[in-house]
């Protein structure tokens, strides 16, 4: 065990899931809330509530805002990708030299932006297959068991504080190729999520689009090679097909965000892929068309496109 408190920035679904498990293991956890109004509301309530199966547990964890005093040695960032950079900037002045900062954002682009803000920190990228969602009453439901991959873009060795995650029973694995994991997940997301929004269907509905899927996967494979991620390209089309079959009844996260009128992380998913393709000089016409159609749909619905 290590003794530095875990500061959790972004106490939504994933932040709550992590904070509660770390606290349950007896580890010190502090919540960092957006502003005084959020803090006041939290302090008047029962604390965090986590639902696992039929069991609900409450955790009255100490909370503060970014401008509270005191150094931060260990920071878990669980905001949406589009909020991560500003959220981290708000606590940057409190980070100790060599602080560990774990980034749980989906997609790519936000991690690099945060890392460049923090040249003196040890920035760890993560990719998780766990799932959680917040009920309207604020309780968070742990909906999907999974695994969290962690690693540094410099392929550094596993740090000693990973013991905290083991102690908290958070399934995890250190990897020296976290960018490959993030790119692979992003590529699968690019193939599935935008189409489910455009076609208004669960993942299984994409069985009706074999040609589009084949062309998009082929372009993604070329792109992955062009950005130096050939391993992430291996068997991509087959994996996309497998995910569609295994989750045929489910609605993608992007579909759910759009259906609920929430901002999507499009800029860090297909938006990032298309931008990287442009930068690499790799033509991806089908992916570009999908991206364009998705942005048009978001605009029609009055949702942000960035
Ligand atoms: P979420 O429920 O929307 O939670 C994000 C939290 O960040 C919100 O509570 C938000 O607070 C807070 N936040 C934003 N800006 C902040 C700031 N400046 N200071 C303090 N707090 C701030 O999102 P989520 O579902 O947990 O997702 C987090 C990330 O994990 C996303 O990138 C997502 O794609 C990824 N992920 C999620 C899941 C899942 O199952 N949920 C699975 C895999 C990956 P406000 O309420 O004040 O806005």
Tab-separated table of C-alpha atoms and ligand atoms in Angstrom:
chain	number	residue	atom	x	y	z
A	1	UNK	CA	0.000	0.000	0.000
A	2	UNK	CA	1.062	3.611	-0.578
A	3	UNK	CA	-0.169	6.433	1.610
A	4	UNK	CA	-0.747	9.495	-0.618
A	5	UNK	CA	-4.464	10.326	-0.870
A	6	UNK	CA	-6.213	9.726	-4.178
A	7	UNK	CA	-7.735	12.980	-5.419
A	8	UNK	CA	-10.617	12.281	-7.804
A	9	UNK	CA	-11.314	15.029	-10.337
A	10	UNK	CA	-14.607	14.416	-12.140
A	11	UNK	CA	-17.010	12.715	-9.786
A	12	UNK	CA	-19.509	11.365	-12.304
A	13	UNK	CA	-20.119	7.706	-13.163
A	14	UNK	CA	-16.533	6.517	-13.524
A	15	UNK	CA	-15.134	8.840	-10.851
A	16	UNK	CA	-17.685	7.560	-8.338
A	17	UNK	CA	-16.955	3.940	-9.243
A	18	UNK	CA	-13.232	4.438	-8.625
A	19	UNK	CA	-13.579	6.658	-5.551
A	20	UNK	CA	-15.933	4.238	-3.798
A	21	UNK	CA	-13.790	1.173	-4.419
A	22	UNK	CA	-10.589	2.906	-3.304
A	23	UNK	CA	-12.324	4.202	-0.153
A	24	UNK	CA	-13.843	0.805	0.608
A	25	UNK	CA	-10.335	-0.629	0.663
A	26	UNK	CA	-9.402	1.878	3.356
A	27	UNK	CA	-7.419	4.149	1.061
A	28	UNK	CA	-7.633	7.906	1.596
A	29	UNK	CA	-9.785	9.558	-1.100
A	30	UNK	CA	-10.640	13.254	-1.636
A	31	UNK	CA	-13.178	14.462	-4.181
A	32	UNK	CA	-12.494	17.552	-6.280
A	33	UNK	CA	-15.756	19.197	-7.290
A	34	UNK	CA	-16.274	21.757	-10.010
A	35	UNK	CA	-17.261	24.753	-7.881
A	36	UNK	CA	-18.642	25.914	-4.538
A	37	UNK	CA	-22.248	25.306	-5.620
A	38	UNK	CA	-21.499	21.649	-6.473
A	39	UNK	CA	-19.566	21.268	-3.232
A	40	UNK	CA	-22.426	22.732	-1.208
A	41	UNK	CA	-24.930	20.387	-2.808
A	42	UNK	CA	-22.660	17.394	-2.219
A	43	UNK	CA	-22.143	18.318	1.422
A	44	UNK	CA	-25.886	18.562	2.006
A	45	UNK	CA	-26.470	15.103	0.520
A	46	UNK	CA	-25.655	11.587	1.703
A	47	UNK	CA	-22.294	11.391	-0.106
A	48	UNK	CA	-21.548	9.028	-2.972
A	49	UNK	CA	-23.787	6.025	-3.539
A	50	UNK	CA	-22.701	2.988	-5.498
A	51	UNK	CA	-25.046	0.221	-6.625
A	52	UNK	CA	-23.577	-3.198	-7.343
A	53	UNK	CA	-26.213	-5.808	-8.179
A	54	UNK	CA	-28.880	-5.414	-5.485
A	55	UNK	CA	-26.521	-3.821	-3.031
A	56	UNK	CA	-26.268	-0.067	-2.459
A	57	UNK	CA	-23.404	1.352	-0.403
A	58	UNK	CA	-22.908	4.948	0.697
A	59	UNK	CA	-19.538	6.670	0.983
A	60	UNK	CA	-19.403	10.071	2.705
A	61	UNK	CA	-16.020	11.058	1.296
A	62	UNK	CA	-14.353	14.402	1.981
A	63	UNK	CA	-14.714	16.864	-0.876
A	64	UNK	CA	-13.272	20.225	-1.856
A	65	UNK	CA	-12.910	22.530	-4.843
A	66	UNK	CA	-9.756	23.022	-6.908
A	67	UNK	CA	-8.828	26.194	-5.042
A	68	UNK	CA	-8.579	24.448	-1.663
A	69	UNK	CA	-5.037	24.435	-0.250
A	70	UNK	CA	-2.671	21.478	-0.078
A	71	UNK	CA	-0.475	19.527	-2.467
A	72	UNK	CA	-1.752	16.689	-4.647
A	73	UNK	CA	0.537	13.743	-5.247
A	74	UNK	CA	-1.957	11.371	-6.859
A	75	UNK	CA	-4.738	12.519	-9.162
A	76	UNK	CA	-7.364	10.467	-10.945
A	77	UNK	CA	-9.013	12.393	-13.779
A	78	UNK	CA	-12.479	11.036	-14.577
A	79	UNK	CA	-14.012	13.963	-16.499
A	80	UNK	CA	-15.274	13.686	-20.035
A	81	UNK	CA	-12.518	14.116	-22.643
A	82	UNK	CA	-13.753	17.616	-23.541
A	83	UNK	CA	-13.493	18.775	-19.896
A	84	UNK	CA	-10.215	17.104	-18.914
A	85	UNK	CA	-7.732	19.797	-19.937
A	86	UNK	CA	-9.572	22.671	-18.216
A	87	UNK	CA	-10.256	20.561	-15.131
A	88	UNK	CA	-6.594	19.577	-14.787
A	89	UNK	CA	-5.499	23.186	-15.396
A	90	UNK	CA	-7.644	24.202	-12.414
A	91	UNK	CA	-5.601	22.002	-10.028
A	92	UNK	CA	-2.201	22.211	-11.736
A	93	UNK	CA	-0.859	24.662	-9.140
A	94	UNK	CA	-1.411	22.022	-6.436
A	95	UNK	CA	0.364	19.118	-8.117
A	96	UNK	CA	3.654	18.058	-6.504
A	97	UNK	CA	6.692	17.530	-8.691
A	98	UNK	CA	6.516	13.974	-9.972
A	99	UNK	CA	2.798	13.687	-9.123
A	100	UNK	CA	0.998	10.708	-10.637
A	101	UNK	CA	-1.940	11.698	-12.841
A	102	UNK	CA	-4.153	8.910	-14.167
A	103	UNK	CA	-6.324	9.815	-17.172
A	104	UNK	CA	-9.459	7.728	-17.683
A	105	UNK	CA	-10.803	9.523	-20.768
A	106	UNK	CA	-12.136	7.664	-23.757
A	107	UNK	CA	-10.695	8.345	-27.216
A	108	UNK	CA	-7.446	10.191	-27.839
A	109	UNK	CA	-6.291	13.791	-27.910
A	110	UNK	CA	-7.313	14.909	-24.437
A	111	UNK	CA	-4.547	12.818	-22.836
A	112	UNK	CA	-1.856	14.477	-24.947
A	113	UNK	CA	-3.303	17.921	-24.157
A	114	UNK	CA	-3.209	17.196	-20.424
A	115	UNK	CA	0.295	15.697	-20.600
A	116	UNK	CA	1.636	18.818	-22.260
A	117	UNK	CA	0.174	20.911	-19.416
A	118	UNK	CA	2.080	18.826	-16.868
A	119	UNK	CA	5.718	18.382	-17.912
A	120	UNK	CA	6.792	17.563	-14.329
A	121	UNK	CA	4.117	14.962	-13.603
A	122	UNK	CA	4.038	11.248	-14.309
A	123	UNK	CA	1.011	11.098	-16.624
A	124	UNK	CA	-0.602	7.686	-16.982
A	125	UNK	CA	-3.096	6.941	-19.750
A	126	UNK	CA	-5.844	4.397	-19.076
A	127	UNK	CA	-8.368	2.511	-21.155
A	128	UNK	CA	-11.230	0.787	-19.404
A	129	UNK	CA	-13.873	-1.716	-20.406
A	130	UNK	CA	-15.796	-1.205	-17.151
A	131	UNK	CA	-19.200	0.432	-17.370
A	132	UNK	CA	-21.133	2.671	-14.972
A	133	UNK	CA	-24.019	5.096	-15.235
A	134	UNK	CA	-25.670	7.607	-12.966
A	135	UNK	CA	-29.332	7.290	-12.033
A	136	UNK	CA	-31.402	10.470	-11.974
A	137	UNK	CA	-31.202	10.427	-8.158
A	138	UNK	CA	-27.385	10.549	-8.395
A	139	UNK	CA	-26.616	6.961	-7.362
A	140	UNK	CA	-24.112	5.303	-9.680
A	141	UNK	CA	-24.808	1.839	-11.030
A	142	UNK	CA	-21.791	-0.400	-11.668
A	143	UNK	CA	-23.179	-1.856	-14.883
A	144	UNK	CA	-20.331	-3.736	-16.484
A	145	UNK	CA	-17.390	-5.624	-15.059
A	146	UNK	CA	-14.262	-5.137	-17.088
A	147	UNK	CA	-10.582	-4.385	-17.041
A	148	UNK	CA	-8.579	-1.177	-17.010
A	149	UNK	CA	-5.325	-1.027	-18.932
A	150	UNK	CA	-2.818	1.533	-17.691
A	151	UNK	CA	0.499	2.715	-19.061
A	152	UNK	CA	2.613	5.667	-20.040
A	153	UNK	CA	3.161	6.729	-23.648
A	154	UNK	CA	6.900	6.368	-22.922
A	155	UNK	CA	6.297	2.650	-22.156
A	156	UNK	CA	7.497	3.030	-18.586
A	157	UNK	CA	7.507	0.196	-16.028
A	158	UNK	CA	4.622	-0.526	-13.631
A	159	UNK	CA	4.665	1.870	-10.661
A	160	UNK	CA	4.480	0.700	-7.065
A	161	UNK	CA	1.158	2.494	-6.349
A	162	UNK	CA	-0.640	-0.034	-8.571
A	163	UNK	CA	-0.865	-2.020	-5.344
A	164	UNK	CA	-3.630	0.407	-4.319
A	165	UNK	CA	-5.733	-0.787	-7.269
A	166	UNK	CA	-5.126	-4.424	-6.366
A	167	UNK	CA	-6.118	-3.675	-2.806
A	168	UNK	CA	-9.267	-1.898	-4.017
A	169	UNK	CA	-10.166	-4.927	-6.223
A	170	UNK	CA	-10.095	-2.764	-9.350
A	171	UNK	CA	-9.232	-5.185	-12.160
A	172	UNK	CA	-6.273	-3.703	-14.003
A	173	UNK	CA	-3.271	-4.520	-16.087
A	174	UNK	CA	-0.147	-2.468	-16.718
A	175	UNK	CA	0.889	-2.291	-20.351
A	176	UNK	CA	3.911	-0.926	-22.150
A	177	UNK	CA	1.683	-0.267	-25.172
A	178	UNK	CA	-1.194	1.845	-23.877
A	179	UNK	CA	-1.369	3.860	-27.108
A	180	UNK	CA	-2.025	0.670	-29.033
A	181	UNK	CA	-4.912	-0.164	-26.646
A	182	UNK	CA	-6.371	3.344	-26.924
A	183	UNK	CA	-6.054	3.390	-30.713
A	184	UNK	CA	-7.678	-0.040	-31.030
A	185	UNK	CA	-10.617	0.994	-28.862
A	186	UNK	CA	-10.911	4.260	-30.770
A	187	UNK	CA	-10.923	2.428	-34.115
A	188	UNK	CA	-13.688	0.069	-32.982
A	189	UNK	CA	-15.642	3.057	-31.716
A	190	UNK	CA	-15.190	4.849	-35.086
A	191	UNK	CA	-16.588	1.861	-36.945
A	192	UNK	CA	-19.607	1.339	-34.712
A	193	UNK	CA	-20.723	4.436	-32.800
A	194	UNK	CA	-21.285	7.061	-35.524
A	195	UNK	CA	-23.263	4.595	-37.658
A	196	UNK	CA	-25.528	3.692	-34.745
A	197	UNK	CA	-26.308	7.401	-34.261
A	198	UNK	CA	-26.963	7.951	-37.957
A	199	UNK	CA	-29.033	4.814	-38.324
A	200	UNK	CA	-30.749	5.183	-34.930
A	201	UNK	CA	-30.145	1.541	-34.114
A	202	UNK	CA	-28.624	-0.755	-31.510
A	203	UNK	CA	-25.211	-2.176	-32.377
A	204	UNK	CA	-26.793	-5.256	-33.970
A	205	UNK	CA	-28.540	-2.975	-36.479
A	206	UNK	CA	-25.171	-2.501	-38.171
A	207	UNK	CA	-25.465	-6.000	-39.635
A	208	UNK	CA	-27.461	-4.170	-42.311
A	209	UNK	CA	-24.347	-2.201	-43.356
A	210	UNK	CA	-21.663	-4.760	-44.230
A	211	UNK	CA	-20.255	-2.720	-47.127
A	212	UNK	CA	-19.874	0.516	-45.179
A	213	UNK	CA	-18.336	-1.368	-42.257
A	214	UNK	CA	-15.853	-3.136	-44.535
A	215	UNK	CA	-14.734	0.104	-46.224
A	216	UNK	CA	-14.487	2.037	-42.943
A	217	UNK	CA	-12.489	-0.759	-41.293
A	218	UNK	CA	-10.149	-0.923	-44.247
A	219	UNK	CA	-9.521	2.829	-44.043
A	220	UNK	CA	-8.994	2.604	-40.290
A	221	UNK	CA	-6.446	-0.176	-40.791
A	222	UNK	CA	-4.519	1.981	-43.275
A	223	UNK	CA	-4.687	4.908	-40.853
A	224	UNK	CA	-3.436	2.796	-37.939
A	225	UNK	CA	-0.415	1.773	-40.014
A	226	UNK	CA	0.167	5.398	-41.016
A	227	UNK	CA	0.212	6.581	-37.388
A	228	UNK	CA	2.619	3.829	-36.323
A	229	UNK	CA	0.053	1.517	-34.717
A	230	UNK	CA	0.157	-1.616	-36.913
A	231	UNK	CA	-0.673	-3.943	-34.000
A	232	UNK	CA	-3.911	-2.026	-33.388
A	233	UNK	CA	-4.844	-2.712	-37.020
A	234	UNK	CA	-4.512	-6.509	-36.775
A	235	UNK	CA	-7.864	-8.220	-37.377
A	236	UNK	CA	-9.795	-4.977	-36.835
A	237	UNK	CA	-12.708	-5.826	-39.135
A	238	UNK	CA	-13.177	-9.227	-37.463
A	239	UNK	CA	-13.073	-7.612	-34.039
A	240	UNK	CA	-15.669	-5.021	-35.053
A	241	UNK	CA	-17.909	-7.835	-36.275
A	242	UNK	CA	-17.367	-9.716	-33.016
A	243	UNK	CA	-18.264	-6.623	-30.927
A	244	UNK	CA	-21.411	-6.053	-33.001
A	245	UNK	CA	-22.513	-9.658	-32.399
A	246	UNK	CA	-21.598	-9.685	-28.701
A	247	UNK	CA	-23.390	-6.379	-28.037
A	248	UNK	CA	-26.137	-6.655	-30.660
A	249	UNK	CA	-28.895	-5.607	-28.240
A	250	UNK	CA	-26.933	-2.710	-26.712
A	251	UNK	CA	-26.965	0.939	-27.712
A	252	UNK	CA	-23.532	2.511	-28.158
A	253	UNK	CA	-22.366	5.171	-25.701
A	254	UNK	CA	-22.551	7.800	-28.453
A	255	UNK	CA	-26.088	6.745	-29.319
A	256	UNK	CA	-27.039	7.017	-25.639
A	257	UNK	CA	-25.439	10.452	-25.300
A	258	UNK	CA	-27.295	11.752	-28.361
A	259	UNK	CA	-30.588	10.175	-27.277
A	260	UNK	CA	-30.251	11.879	-23.884
A	261	UNK	CA	-29.355	15.237	-25.456
A	262	UNK	CA	-25.851	15.103	-23.950
A	263	UNK	CA	-22.671	16.392	-25.527
A	264	UNK	CA	-20.704	13.585	-27.181
A	265	UNK	CA	-16.942	12.995	-27.200
A	266	UNK	CA	-16.971	13.020	-31.017
A	267	UNK	CA	-13.953	15.323	-31.251
A	268	UNK	CA	-11.805	12.747	-29.407
A	269	UNK	CA	-13.137	9.739	-31.304
A	270	UNK	CA	-13.908	9.860	-35.037
A	271	UNK	CA	-12.918	13.560	-35.026
A	272	UNK	CA	-9.456	12.634	-33.760
A	273	UNK	CA	-9.108	9.800	-36.310
A	274	UNK	CA	-10.021	12.083	-39.221
A	275	UNK	CA	-7.675	14.828	-37.990
A	276	UNK	CA	-4.810	12.340	-37.656
A	277	UNK	CA	-5.514	11.010	-41.151
A	278	UNK	CA	-5.330	14.540	-42.548
A	279	UNK	CA	-2.076	15.154	-40.704
A	280	UNK	CA	-0.592	11.892	-41.971
A	281	UNK	CA	-1.747	12.613	-45.544
A	282	UNK	CA	-3.787	9.398	-45.529
A	283	UNK	CA	-7.066	9.636	-47.448
A	284	UNK	CA	-10.027	8.206	-45.503
A	285	UNK	CA	-13.030	9.279	-47.617
A	286	UNK	CA	-15.588	6.915	-46.061
A	287	UNK	CA	-14.538	7.859	-42.527
A	288	UNK	CA	-14.606	11.564	-43.443
A	289	UNK	CA	-18.108	11.147	-44.902
A	290	UNK	CA	-19.276	9.385	-41.741
A	291	UNK	CA	-17.765	12.135	-39.606
A	292	UNK	CA	-19.384	14.851	-41.694
A	293	UNK	CA	-22.790	13.174	-41.553
A	294	UNK	CA	-22.464	12.740	-37.788
A	295	UNK	CA	-21.585	16.397	-37.254
A	296	UNK	CA	-24.538	17.420	-39.428
A	297	UNK	CA	-26.823	15.226	-37.324
A	298	UNK	CA	-25.482	16.712	-34.084
A	299	UNK	CA	-26.004	20.221	-35.473
A	300	UNK	CA	-29.588	19.376	-36.404
A	301	UNK	CA	-30.170	18.245	-32.854
A	302	UNK	CA	-28.559	21.358	-31.408
A	303	UNK	CA	-25.698	19.385	-29.849
A	304	UNK	CA	-22.061	20.538	-29.772
A	305	UNK	CA	-19.850	19.248	-32.585
A	306	UNK	CA	-16.569	19.656	-30.706
B	1	LIG	P1	-19.723	11.784	-16.332
B	1	LIG	O1	-20.628	10.869	-15.597
B	1	LIG	O2	-20.309	12.861	-17.180
B	1	LIG	O3	-18.761	12.441	-15.253
B	1	LIG	C1	-17.866	13.463	-15.551
B	1	LIG	C2	-17.748	14.327	-14.321
B	1	LIG	O4	-16.704	15.288	-14.526
B	1	LIG	C3	-19.021	15.128	-14.000
B	1	LIG	O5	-19.387	14.857	-12.667
B	1	LIG	C4	-18.559	16.572	-14.151
B	1	LIG	O6	-19.133	17.438	-13.205
B	1	LIG	C5	-17.085	16.454	-13.835
B	1	LIG	N1	-16.326	17.605	-14.267
B	1	LIG	C6	-16.261	18.191	-15.487
B	1	LIG	N2	-15.459	19.257	-15.475
B	1	LIG	C7	-15.009	19.397	-14.200
B	1	LIG	C8	-14.149	20.312	-13.539
B	1	LIG	N3	-13.593	21.343	-14.202
B	1	LIG	N4	-13.884	20.132	-12.230
B	1	LIG	C9	-14.448	19.125	-11.552
B	1	LIG	N5	-15.275	18.194	-12.106
B	1	LIG	C10	-15.544	18.341	-13.422
B	1	LIG	O7	-18.735	10.974	-17.266
B	1	LIG	P2	-18.330	9.428	-17.175
B	1	LIG	O8	-19.386	8.599	-17.794
B	1	LIG	O9	-17.904	9.121	-15.778
B	1	LIG	O10	-17.083	9.384	-18.165
B	1	LIG	C11	-15.804	9.878	-17.819
B	1	LIG	C12	-14.821	9.400	-18.902
B	1	LIG	O11	-14.729	7.984	-18.813
B	1	LIG	C13	-15.283	9.721	-20.332
B	1	LIG	O12	-14.189	10.029	-21.147
B	1	LIG	C14	-15.922	8.417	-20.783
B	1	LIG	O13	-15.912	8.225	-22.179
B	1	LIG	C15	-15.017	7.408	-20.088
B	1	LIG	N6	-15.665	6.102	-19.912
B	1	LIG	C16	-16.869	6.028	-19.287
B	1	LIG	C17	-17.471	4.785	-19.113
B	1	LIG	C18	-18.797	4.634	-18.393
B	1	LIG	O14	-19.284	3.517	-18.333
B	1	LIG	N7	-19.375	5.684	-17.861
B	1	LIG	C19	-16.838	3.633	-19.608
B	1	LIG	C20	-15.613	3.760	-20.257
B	1	LIG	C21	-15.021	5.013	-20.402
B	1	LIG	P3	-20.447	18.273	-13.510
B	1	LIG	O15	-21.560	17.368	-13.139
B	1	LIG	O16	-20.262	19.422	-12.599
B	1	LIG	O17	-20.448	18.621	-14.965
